[in-house]
């Protein structure tokens, strides 16, 4: 193993704008959860299931854009910037029909899945209402993903921060107005949260478009030449992207199933878990930033012909991630009541949430390390391997959760211990493959 020349400051330079963007993005999740928590536990549970369903579907688009991002980073490392525009064009050609199909799924077909899966009639009705409006956001979200892939692949990540802050500001303001019916607007509850999110995503896309036209010299990358569709070039992206698409879709789908299993415990357990989910996502903020930096920098380093530096680079990023995660986790462990009170004023929910928060805080440490090692594999281009590893880990995760809830009649706190199991397993299998696996000289 050769020590990498990439300094901690360079890793941080790439990661911190994504982390700041994630903070802004998760202000949306916090706001939705906090506002819907004031509406009632039915609205809170419906917001959780509807949001997870939407995220599971949208992960297909995010998976494709991550594949494009890895290839853009590789071309950047190889000194071939003019090939990047064609990658963007092919991505747009693929994402548009995908957006149409996923819109149809969310708008018209999701109701049949929910009717089969959800026990509570009230939560079923409210979740269906949420997805009816939220589905329109898919077009804007997938456009945002293409721009994100372009800028992250080039390691120009500051625009991610600003676009997400714009989106968060719009969403928070509209959440307040539309959920509670302020300033003469109708009181829409769950529907208001969905509509606010759609408008916020549209605003972010407009920001990306304006920023790109103002700051980017298109000729440097042959950007937006709109070359005719090329199956060979699209295939090269899909070869990397399809395993990521499936992996991320499966990951969010399994988390959706996890919440369906929690719903079998009861509506209160689901409401508590929605609060814990929102806090969990906040704890994951530095992890996502460093994970994105990992697959981009690994691909870039390989493009430079420095494969021997990859493991050293991944270890460096894992160390930074561990420091960031422990810092954030300690806040939740020291002040659980204060954190939970942001989301609800119900003393029963706070009491139920306190031990679950402690379990999740421990789990996030292991999940953080697992994500870094796992994204190191994706950055090498061996996304087929990363998919296989994720399938194995997720299968064990689901089996463990099912046994806890249906055989041992576990409460909501023990159910969340599944995150510790997931993080440990993902860390172990990923680091073993990086050390022992055949990933060098993998051309993409």
Tab-separated table of C-alpha atoms in Angstrom:
chain	number	residue	atom	x	y	z
A	1	UNK	CA	0.000	0.000	0.000
A	2	UNK	CA	1.403	3.394	-1.063
A	3	UNK	CA	0.572	6.487	0.978
A	4	UNK	CA	-1.621	8.882	-0.980
A	5	UNK	CA	-0.469	12.376	-1.947
A	6	UNK	CA	-4.005	13.700	-1.444
A	7	UNK	CA	-4.012	15.742	1.750
A	8	UNK	CA	-6.693	15.882	4.423
A	9	UNK	CA	-7.350	19.491	3.424
A	10	UNK	CA	-8.156	18.429	-0.158
A	11	UNK	CA	-10.558	15.735	1.046
A	12	UNK	CA	-12.242	18.295	3.295
A	13	UNK	CA	-12.370	20.835	0.449
A	14	UNK	CA	-14.440	18.406	-1.617
A	15	UNK	CA	-16.528	17.001	1.239
A	16	UNK	CA	-17.527	20.092	3.217
A	17	UNK	CA	-19.729	21.725	0.541
A	18	UNK	CA	-21.588	18.428	0.197
A	19	UNK	CA	-21.901	18.241	3.990
A	20	UNK	CA	-23.258	21.797	4.129
A	21	UNK	CA	-25.646	20.924	1.326
A	22	UNK	CA	-26.754	17.862	3.274
A	23	UNK	CA	-27.365	20.048	6.319
A	24	UNK	CA	-29.635	22.268	4.244
A	25	UNK	CA	-31.329	19.229	2.690
A	26	UNK	CA	-32.001	17.797	6.106
A	27	UNK	CA	-33.435	21.040	7.363
A	28	UNK	CA	-36.244	20.027	5.011
A	29	UNK	CA	-36.600	16.637	6.724
A	30	UNK	CA	-36.473	18.214	10.179
A	31	UNK	CA	-39.037	20.844	9.220
A	32	UNK	CA	-41.409	18.308	7.655
A	33	UNK	CA	-41.155	16.037	10.690
A	34	UNK	CA	-41.430	18.842	13.259
A	35	UNK	CA	-44.405	20.490	11.528
A	36	UNK	CA	-46.249	17.222	10.838
A	37	UNK	CA	-45.555	16.170	14.439
A	38	UNK	CA	-47.671	19.156	15.483
A	39	UNK	CA	-50.476	18.009	13.164
A	40	UNK	CA	-50.665	14.545	14.780
A	41	UNK	CA	-49.163	11.061	14.883
A	42	UNK	CA	-51.121	9.940	11.789
A	43	UNK	CA	-49.660	12.785	9.724
A	44	UNK	CA	-46.228	12.069	11.193
A	45	UNK	CA	-46.383	8.383	10.263
A	46	UNK	CA	-47.784	9.112	6.797
A	47	UNK	CA	-45.022	11.632	6.150
A	48	UNK	CA	-42.450	8.980	7.087
A	49	UNK	CA	-43.855	6.254	4.829
A	50	UNK	CA	-44.576	8.627	1.934
A	51	UNK	CA	-41.134	10.192	2.166
A	52	UNK	CA	-39.401	6.812	2.256
A	53	UNK	CA	-41.451	5.516	-0.687
A	54	UNK	CA	-40.473	8.604	-2.696
A	55	UNK	CA	-36.810	8.236	-1.730
A	56	UNK	CA	-36.761	4.533	-2.625
A	57	UNK	CA	-38.039	5.312	-6.128
A	58	UNK	CA	-35.802	8.343	-6.632
A	59	UNK	CA	-32.757	6.266	-5.720
A	60	UNK	CA	-32.955	4.787	-9.223
A	61	UNK	CA	-32.122	8.213	-10.626
A	62	UNK	CA	-29.514	8.911	-7.966
A	63	UNK	CA	-27.845	5.590	-8.734
A	64	UNK	CA	-27.579	6.449	-12.430
A	65	UNK	CA	-26.208	9.922	-11.698
A	66	UNK	CA	-23.643	8.441	-9.283
A	67	UNK	CA	-22.456	6.143	-12.067
A	68	UNK	CA	-22.128	9.146	-14.376
A	69	UNK	CA	-20.290	11.042	-11.622
A	70	UNK	CA	-17.713	8.248	-11.213
A	71	UNK	CA	-17.019	8.244	-14.968
A	72	UNK	CA	-16.790	12.065	-15.053
A	73	UNK	CA	-14.237	11.912	-12.216
A	74	UNK	CA	-12.257	9.255	-14.120
A	75	UNK	CA	-12.197	11.371	-17.307
A	76	UNK	CA	-11.176	14.369	-15.212
A	77	UNK	CA	-8.256	12.392	-13.772
A	78	UNK	CA	-7.283	11.180	-17.247
A	79	UNK	CA	-7.217	14.769	-18.554
A	80	UNK	CA	-10.108	14.262	-21.006
A	81	UNK	CA	-12.563	17.062	-20.068
A	82	UNK	CA	-14.119	17.337	-23.537
A	83	UNK	CA	-15.610	13.845	-23.180
A	84	UNK	CA	-17.606	14.965	-20.146
A	85	UNK	CA	-20.279	16.815	-22.145
A	86	UNK	CA	-21.231	13.625	-23.955
A	87	UNK	CA	-21.650	11.844	-20.625
A	88	UNK	CA	-24.034	14.608	-19.507
A	89	UNK	CA	-26.017	14.416	-22.764
A	90	UNK	CA	-26.470	10.645	-22.537
A	91	UNK	CA	-27.472	11.034	-18.882
A	92	UNK	CA	-30.220	13.500	-19.793
A	93	UNK	CA	-31.514	11.203	-22.542
A	94	UNK	CA	-31.797	8.378	-20.021
A	95	UNK	CA	-33.159	10.352	-17.067
A	96	UNK	CA	-36.159	11.866	-18.870
A	97	UNK	CA	-37.956	8.584	-19.672
A	98	UNK	CA	-36.965	7.293	-16.226
A	99	UNK	CA	-38.601	10.355	-14.661
A	100	UNK	CA	-41.807	9.692	-16.600
A	101	UNK	CA	-41.948	6.045	-15.498
A	102	UNK	CA	-41.234	6.820	-11.848
A	103	UNK	CA	-43.836	9.603	-11.915
A	104	UNK	CA	-46.444	7.094	-13.096
A	105	UNK	CA	-45.383	4.691	-10.346
A	106	UNK	CA	-45.682	7.315	-7.614
A	107	UNK	CA	-48.819	8.980	-8.914
A	108	UNK	CA	-50.952	6.013	-9.940
A	109	UNK	CA	-49.478	2.665	-8.874
A	110	UNK	CA	-48.181	3.369	-5.372
A	111	UNK	CA	-51.708	3.208	-3.931
A	112	UNK	CA	-51.928	-0.532	-4.723
A	113	UNK	CA	-48.613	-1.220	-2.969
A	114	UNK	CA	-49.647	0.810	0.075
A	115	UNK	CA	-53.087	-0.818	0.232
A	116	UNK	CA	-51.392	-4.206	0.435
A	117	UNK	CA	-48.625	-3.214	2.856
A	118	UNK	CA	-50.093	-0.718	5.360
A	119	UNK	CA	-52.299	-1.930	8.211
A	120	UNK	CA	-53.684	1.414	9.435
A	121	UNK	CA	-56.446	2.825	7.201
A	122	UNK	CA	-55.746	6.375	8.390
A	123	UNK	CA	-52.041	6.168	7.559
A	124	UNK	CA	-52.851	4.588	4.173
A	125	UNK	CA	-55.143	7.494	3.228
A	126	UNK	CA	-52.709	10.206	4.335
A	127	UNK	CA	-49.700	8.522	2.691
A	128	UNK	CA	-51.620	8.225	-0.589
A	129	UNK	CA	-52.447	11.940	-0.458
A	130	UNK	CA	-48.779	12.781	0.166
A	131	UNK	CA	-47.556	10.769	-2.839
A	132	UNK	CA	-50.294	12.150	-5.111
A	133	UNK	CA	-48.680	15.587	-4.898
A	134	UNK	CA	-45.074	14.583	-4.207
A	135	UNK	CA	-44.858	12.628	-7.462
A	136	UNK	CA	-44.521	15.807	-9.544
A	137	UNK	CA	-41.178	16.540	-7.907
A	138	UNK	CA	-39.529	13.588	-9.631
A	139	UNK	CA	-38.879	15.592	-12.822
A	140	UNK	CA	-37.077	18.389	-10.998
A	141	UNK	CA	-35.202	16.006	-8.699
A	142	UNK	CA	-33.713	14.016	-11.574
A	143	UNK	CA	-32.639	17.191	-13.348
A	144	UNK	CA	-30.881	18.239	-10.153
A	145	UNK	CA	-29.083	14.888	-10.051
A	146	UNK	CA	-27.520	15.387	-13.489
A	147	UNK	CA	-26.102	18.765	-12.468
A	148	UNK	CA	-24.892	17.283	-9.177
A	149	UNK	CA	-23.059	14.486	-11.031
A	150	UNK	CA	-21.331	17.073	-13.248
A	151	UNK	CA	-20.081	19.286	-10.432
A	152	UNK	CA	-19.153	16.521	-7.974
A	153	UNK	CA	-17.320	14.618	-10.727
A	154	UNK	CA	-15.229	17.740	-11.344
A	155	UNK	CA	-14.778	18.181	-7.547
A	156	UNK	CA	-16.419	21.621	-7.850
A	157	UNK	CA	-18.849	21.024	-5.033
A	158	UNK	CA	-19.564	24.500	-3.615
A	159	UNK	CA	-22.558	24.959	-5.929
A	160	UNK	CA	-24.141	21.920	-4.243
A	161	UNK	CA	-24.211	23.870	-0.989
A	162	UNK	CA	-25.899	26.951	-2.411
A	163	UNK	CA	-28.480	25.101	-4.494
A	164	UNK	CA	-29.499	23.025	-1.489
A	165	UNK	CA	-29.722	26.045	0.817
A	166	UNK	CA	-32.021	27.721	-1.714
A	167	UNK	CA	-34.169	24.575	-1.801
A	168	UNK	CA	-34.258	24.335	2.009
A	169	UNK	CA	-35.258	27.976	2.471
A	170	UNK	CA	-38.124	27.675	-0.008
A	171	UNK	CA	-39.300	24.398	1.526
A	172	UNK	CA	-39.282	25.624	5.132
A	173	UNK	CA	-41.240	28.779	4.306
A	174	UNK	CA	-43.807	26.925	2.197
A	175	UNK	CA	-44.096	24.122	4.772
A	176	UNK	CA	-45.175	26.627	7.403
A	177	UNK	CA	-47.613	28.335	5.060
A	178	UNK	CA	-49.199	25.249	3.461
A	179	UNK	CA	-49.237	22.732	6.330
A	180	UNK	CA	-50.856	25.120	8.817
A	181	UNK	CA	-52.711	27.420	6.401
A	182	UNK	CA	-50.914	30.688	7.155
A	183	UNK	CA	-51.121	34.016	5.277
A	184	UNK	CA	-54.475	33.143	3.744
A	185	UNK	CA	-53.374	29.790	2.299
A	186	UNK	CA	-55.531	26.677	2.836
A	187	UNK	CA	-54.544	24.334	5.682
A	188	UNK	CA	-53.333	21.296	3.718
A	189	UNK	CA	-51.499	19.177	6.308
A	190	UNK	CA	-49.631	16.276	4.682
A	191	UNK	CA	-50.503	17.522	1.180
A	192	UNK	CA	-48.970	20.897	2.050
A	193	UNK	CA	-45.667	19.244	2.998
A	194	UNK	CA	-45.595	17.421	-0.341
A	195	UNK	CA	-46.405	20.522	-2.416
A	196	UNK	CA	-43.754	22.561	-0.579
A	197	UNK	CA	-41.113	19.934	-1.380
A	198	UNK	CA	-42.016	19.896	-5.085
A	199	UNK	CA	-41.752	23.677	-5.417
A	200	UNK	CA	-38.442	23.622	-3.518
A	201	UNK	CA	-36.977	21.016	-5.905
A	202	UNK	CA	-38.064	23.103	-8.893
A	203	UNK	CA	-36.358	26.155	-7.385
A	204	UNK	CA	-33.090	24.230	-6.948
A	205	UNK	CA	-33.143	23.147	-10.605
A	206	UNK	CA	-33.639	26.740	-11.752
A	207	UNK	CA	-30.658	27.751	-9.593
A	208	UNK	CA	-28.446	25.040	-11.165
A	209	UNK	CA	-29.401	26.117	-14.692
A	210	UNK	CA	-28.707	29.811	-14.073
A	211	UNK	CA	-25.419	29.091	-12.255
A	212	UNK	CA	-24.190	26.831	-15.056
A	213	UNK	CA	-24.986	29.295	-17.834
A	214	UNK	CA	-23.304	32.133	-15.939
A	215	UNK	CA	-20.125	30.417	-14.657
A	216	UNK	CA	-19.260	27.464	-16.918
A	217	UNK	CA	-17.489	27.740	-20.270
A	218	UNK	CA	-19.398	25.117	-22.239
A	219	UNK	CA	-16.619	24.582	-24.805
A	220	UNK	CA	-14.249	23.300	-22.091
A	221	UNK	CA	-16.421	20.209	-21.681
A	222	UNK	CA	-18.419	20.138	-24.957
A	223	UNK	CA	-21.364	20.728	-22.646
A	224	UNK	CA	-24.965	20.628	-23.923
A	225	UNK	CA	-24.000	19.935	-27.526
A	226	UNK	CA	-26.845	17.412	-27.452
A	227	UNK	CA	-25.102	14.777	-29.484
A	228	UNK	CA	-27.367	12.062	-30.811
A	229	UNK	CA	-27.953	9.171	-28.421
A	230	UNK	CA	-25.047	6.701	-28.509
A	231	UNK	CA	-25.828	3.238	-27.229
A	232	UNK	CA	-22.149	2.408	-26.688
A	233	UNK	CA	-21.561	5.467	-24.492
A	234	UNK	CA	-24.856	4.975	-22.657
A	235	UNK	CA	-23.921	1.345	-22.065
A	236	UNK	CA	-20.591	2.402	-20.526
A	237	UNK	CA	-22.505	4.556	-18.037
A	238	UNK	CA	-25.146	1.901	-17.367
A	239	UNK	CA	-22.477	-0.739	-16.746
A	240	UNK	CA	-21.348	1.313	-13.754
A	241	UNK	CA	-24.722	2.818	-12.880
A	242	UNK	CA	-27.144	-0.138	-12.948
A	243	UNK	CA	-25.589	-1.905	-9.931
A	244	UNK	CA	-25.625	1.411	-8.030
A	245	UNK	CA	-29.243	2.035	-9.068
A	246	UNK	CA	-30.276	-1.408	-7.866
A	247	UNK	CA	-28.188	-1.127	-4.699
A	248	UNK	CA	-29.623	2.243	-3.680
A	249	UNK	CA	-33.163	1.243	-4.640
A	250	UNK	CA	-32.828	-1.952	-2.608
A	251	UNK	CA	-31.307	-0.097	0.323
A	252	UNK	CA	-34.160	2.425	0.560
A	253	UNK	CA	-36.765	-0.238	-0.219
A	254	UNK	CA	-35.473	-2.348	2.646
A	255	UNK	CA	-35.653	0.686	4.932
A	256	UNK	CA	-39.248	1.171	3.728
A	257	UNK	CA	-39.918	-2.471	4.638
A	258	UNK	CA	-38.273	-1.820	8.018
A	259	UNK	CA	-40.830	0.934	8.662
A	260	UNK	CA	-43.649	-1.357	7.545
A	261	UNK	CA	-42.423	-3.882	10.120
A	262	UNK	CA	-42.323	-1.119	12.749
A	263	UNK	CA	-45.903	-0.176	11.786
A	264	UNK	CA	-46.975	-3.684	12.843
A	265	UNK	CA	-45.867	-2.814	16.391
A	266	UNK	CA	-48.286	0.131	16.409
A	267	UNK	CA	-48.947	3.723	15.341
A	268	UNK	CA	-47.010	5.132	18.307
A	269	UNK	CA	-43.980	3.012	17.413
A	270	UNK	CA	-44.162	4.294	13.834
A	271	UNK	CA	-44.404	7.901	15.022
A	272	UNK	CA	-41.357	7.433	17.283
A	273	UNK	CA	-39.444	5.787	14.454
A	274	UNK	CA	-40.184	8.694	12.134
A	275	UNK	CA	-38.594	11.025	14.687
A	276	UNK	CA	-35.614	8.689	15.091
A	277	UNK	CA	-35.324	8.452	11.297
A	278	UNK	CA	-35.111	12.223	11.024
A	279	UNK	CA	-32.399	12.377	13.708
A	280	UNK	CA	-30.601	9.414	12.117
A	281	UNK	CA	-30.455	11.275	8.818
A	282	UNK	CA	-28.867	14.270	10.574
A	283	UNK	CA	-26.246	11.997	12.124
A	284	UNK	CA	-25.515	10.683	8.620
A	285	UNK	CA	-24.763	14.150	7.188
A	286	UNK	CA	-20.955	14.047	7.448
A	287	UNK	CA	-20.979	10.441	6.283
A	288	UNK	CA	-22.725	11.266	2.991
A	289	UNK	CA	-20.340	14.120	2.299
A	290	UNK	CA	-17.254	11.990	2.861
A	291	UNK	CA	-18.784	8.987	1.045
A	292	UNK	CA	-19.341	11.109	-2.078
A	293	UNK	CA	-15.784	12.426	-1.802
A	294	UNK	CA	-14.589	8.817	-1.509
A	295	UNK	CA	-16.018	7.453	-4.760
A	296	UNK	CA	-15.053	10.627	-6.649
A	297	UNK	CA	-11.454	10.756	-5.363
A	298	UNK	CA	-10.904	7.007	-5.751
A	299	UNK	CA	-12.009	7.189	-9.393
A	300	UNK	CA	-9.892	10.330	-9.932
A	301	UNK	CA	-6.775	8.729	-8.401
A	302	UNK	CA	-7.193	5.633	-10.567
A	303	UNK	CA	-7.556	7.946	-13.592
A	304	UNK	CA	-4.153	9.405	-12.656
A	305	UNK	CA	-2.727	5.868	-12.706
A	306	UNK	CA	-2.133	5.723	-8.920
A	307	UNK	CA	-4.084	2.590	-7.988
A	308	UNK	CA	-1.642	1.781	-5.171
A	309	UNK	CA	-2.770	4.910	-3.290
A	310	UNK	CA	-6.450	3.940	-3.147
A	311	UNK	CA	-6.500	2.047	0.167
A	312	UNK	CA	-4.411	4.737	1.890
A	313	UNK	CA	-6.849	7.358	0.577
A	314	UNK	CA	-9.876	5.417	1.846
A	315	UNK	CA	-8.294	5.041	5.303
A	316	UNK	CA	-7.685	8.799	5.435
A	317	UNK	CA	-11.308	9.550	4.594
A	318	UNK	CA	-12.533	6.955	7.112
A	319	UNK	CA	-10.514	8.676	9.851
A	320	UNK	CA	-12.009	12.075	9.061
A	321	UNK	CA	-15.484	10.545	8.955
A	322	UNK	CA	-15.043	8.895	12.344
A	323	UNK	CA	-14.048	12.211	13.945
A	324	UNK	CA	-17.066	13.992	12.452
A	325	UNK	CA	-19.556	11.275	13.384
A	326	UNK	CA	-18.389	10.925	16.992
A	327	UNK	CA	-18.665	14.700	17.411
A	328	UNK	CA	-22.280	14.772	16.226
A	329	UNK	CA	-23.307	11.555	17.988
A	330	UNK	CA	-22.111	12.872	21.354
A	331	UNK	CA	-24.705	15.671	21.201
A	332	UNK	CA	-27.568	13.183	20.922
A	333	UNK	CA	-26.169	11.022	23.703
A	334	UNK	CA	-25.711	13.968	26.075
A	335	UNK	CA	-28.969	15.821	25.360
A	336	UNK	CA	-31.561	13.266	24.130
A	337	UNK	CA	-34.603	15.024	25.622
A	338	UNK	CA	-33.683	18.374	24.113
A	339	UNK	CA	-33.195	16.788	20.680
A	340	UNK	CA	-36.460	14.826	20.799
A	341	UNK	CA	-38.405	17.876	22.014
A	342	UNK	CA	-37.644	19.610	18.714
A	343	UNK	CA	-39.872	17.066	16.978
A	344	UNK	CA	-42.686	16.531	19.458
A	345	UNK	CA	-44.122	17.839	22.712
A	346	UNK	CA	-45.728	14.462	23.514
A	347	UNK	CA	-44.034	13.104	26.692
A	348	UNK	CA	-44.828	9.494	25.722
A	349	UNK	CA	-43.100	9.838	22.349
A	350	UNK	CA	-40.093	11.463	24.031
A	351	UNK	CA	-39.888	8.664	26.610
A	352	UNK	CA	-40.112	5.975	23.907
A	353	UNK	CA	-37.606	7.776	21.703
A	354	UNK	CA	-34.808	8.256	24.253
A	355	UNK	CA	-33.417	4.663	24.337
A	356	UNK	CA	-33.913	4.257	20.578
A	357	UNK	CA	-31.844	7.398	19.989
A	358	UNK	CA	-28.964	5.936	22.014
A	359	UNK	CA	-29.016	2.709	20.002
A	360	UNK	CA	-29.054	4.585	16.693
A	361	UNK	CA	-26.196	6.837	17.821
A	362	UNK	CA	-23.968	3.791	18.298
A	363	UNK	CA	-25.127	2.268	15.017
A	364	UNK	CA	-24.237	5.374	13.024
A	365	UNK	CA	-20.551	5.029	13.957
A	366	UNK	CA	-20.367	1.592	12.325
A	367	UNK	CA	-22.554	2.622	9.389
A	368	UNK	CA	-20.241	5.591	8.766
A	369	UNK	CA	-17.156	3.424	8.426
A	370	UNK	CA	-19.074	0.936	6.297
A	371	UNK	CA	-20.228	3.654	3.904
A	372	UNK	CA	-16.677	4.922	3.327
A	373	UNK	CA	-15.227	1.482	2.588
A	374	UNK	CA	-18.271	0.607	0.469
A	375	UNK	CA	-17.983	3.791	-1.614
A	376	UNK	CA	-14.302	3.049	-2.079
A	377	UNK	CA	-15.368	-0.096	-3.945
A	378	UNK	CA	-17.840	1.894	-6.075
A	379	UNK	CA	-15.121	4.403	-6.959
A	380	UNK	CA	-12.970	1.643	-8.433
A	381	UNK	CA	-15.769	0.917	-10.897
A	382	UNK	CA	-16.549	-2.520	-9.415
A	383	UNK	CA	-20.139	-1.586	-8.711
A	384	UNK	CA	-21.184	-5.155	-9.518
A	385	UNK	CA	-19.257	-6.285	-6.457
A	386	UNK	CA	-20.664	-3.511	-4.264
A	387	UNK	CA	-24.198	-4.558	-5.284
A	388	UNK	CA	-23.530	-8.192	-4.360
A	389	UNK	CA	-22.147	-7.203	-0.969
A	390	UNK	CA	-25.105	-4.906	-0.283
A	391	UNK	CA	-27.628	-7.628	-1.152
A	392	UNK	CA	-26.002	-10.027	1.318
A	393	UNK	CA	-25.851	-7.439	4.111
A	394	UNK	CA	-29.426	-6.215	3.530
A	395	UNK	CA	-30.774	-9.773	3.552
A	396	UNK	CA	-29.194	-10.408	6.965
A	397	UNK	CA	-30.461	-6.998	8.171
A	398	UNK	CA	-34.066	-7.815	7.205
A	399	UNK	CA	-33.961	-11.324	8.642
A	400	UNK	CA	-32.578	-9.962	11.911
A	401	UNK	CA	-35.303	-7.286	12.125
A	402	UNK	CA	-38.092	-9.741	11.254
A	403	UNK	CA	-36.949	-12.204	13.924
A	404	UNK	CA	-36.757	-9.447	16.539
A	405	UNK	CA	-40.267	-8.118	15.874
A	406	UNK	CA	-42.279	-11.237	15.026
A	407	UNK	CA	-40.513	-13.957	17.014
A	408	UNK	CA	-39.118	-12.119	20.038
A	409	UNK	CA	-41.859	-9.447	20.080
A	410	UNK	CA	-39.206	-6.731	20.407
A	411	UNK	CA	-40.030	-3.111	21.134
A	412	UNK	CA	-39.094	-0.189	18.906
A	413	UNK	CA	-35.727	0.329	20.642
A	414	UNK	CA	-34.495	-3.206	19.998
A	415	UNK	CA	-35.779	-3.042	16.426
A	416	UNK	CA	-33.418	-0.125	15.751
A	417	UNK	CA	-30.424	-2.231	16.871
A	418	UNK	CA	-30.551	-3.617	13.325
A	419	UNK	CA	-28.565	-0.521	12.273
A	420	UNK	CA	-25.613	-1.716	14.372
A	421	UNK	CA	-25.757	-5.111	12.653
A	422	UNK	CA	-25.930	-3.455	9.217
A	423	UNK	CA	-22.995	-1.116	9.878
A	424	UNK	CA	-20.747	-3.849	11.270
A	425	UNK	CA	-21.403	-6.243	8.403
A	426	UNK	CA	-20.988	-3.569	5.709
A	427	UNK	CA	-17.672	-2.446	7.218
A	428	UNK	CA	-16.262	-5.963	7.422
A	429	UNK	CA	-17.161	-7.194	3.928
A	430	UNK	CA	-16.159	-3.918	2.243
A	431	UNK	CA	-12.699	-3.615	3.808
A	432	UNK	CA	-11.987	-7.291	3.087
A	433	UNK	CA	-12.753	-6.756	-0.604
A	434	UNK	CA	-10.674	-3.563	-0.847
A	435	UNK	CA	-7.664	-5.402	0.599
A	436	UNK	CA	-8.097	-8.790	-1.071
A	437	UNK	CA	-10.358	-8.166	-4.087
A	438	UNK	CA	-9.562	-7.854	-7.794
A	439	UNK	CA	-10.389	-4.213	-8.574
A	440	UNK	CA	-7.170	-2.784	-10.019
A	441	UNK	CA	-6.964	-2.014	-13.749
A	442	UNK	CA	-10.751	-1.952	-14.047
A	443	UNK	CA	-11.339	0.265	-17.085
A	444	UNK	CA	-14.536	2.313	-17.289
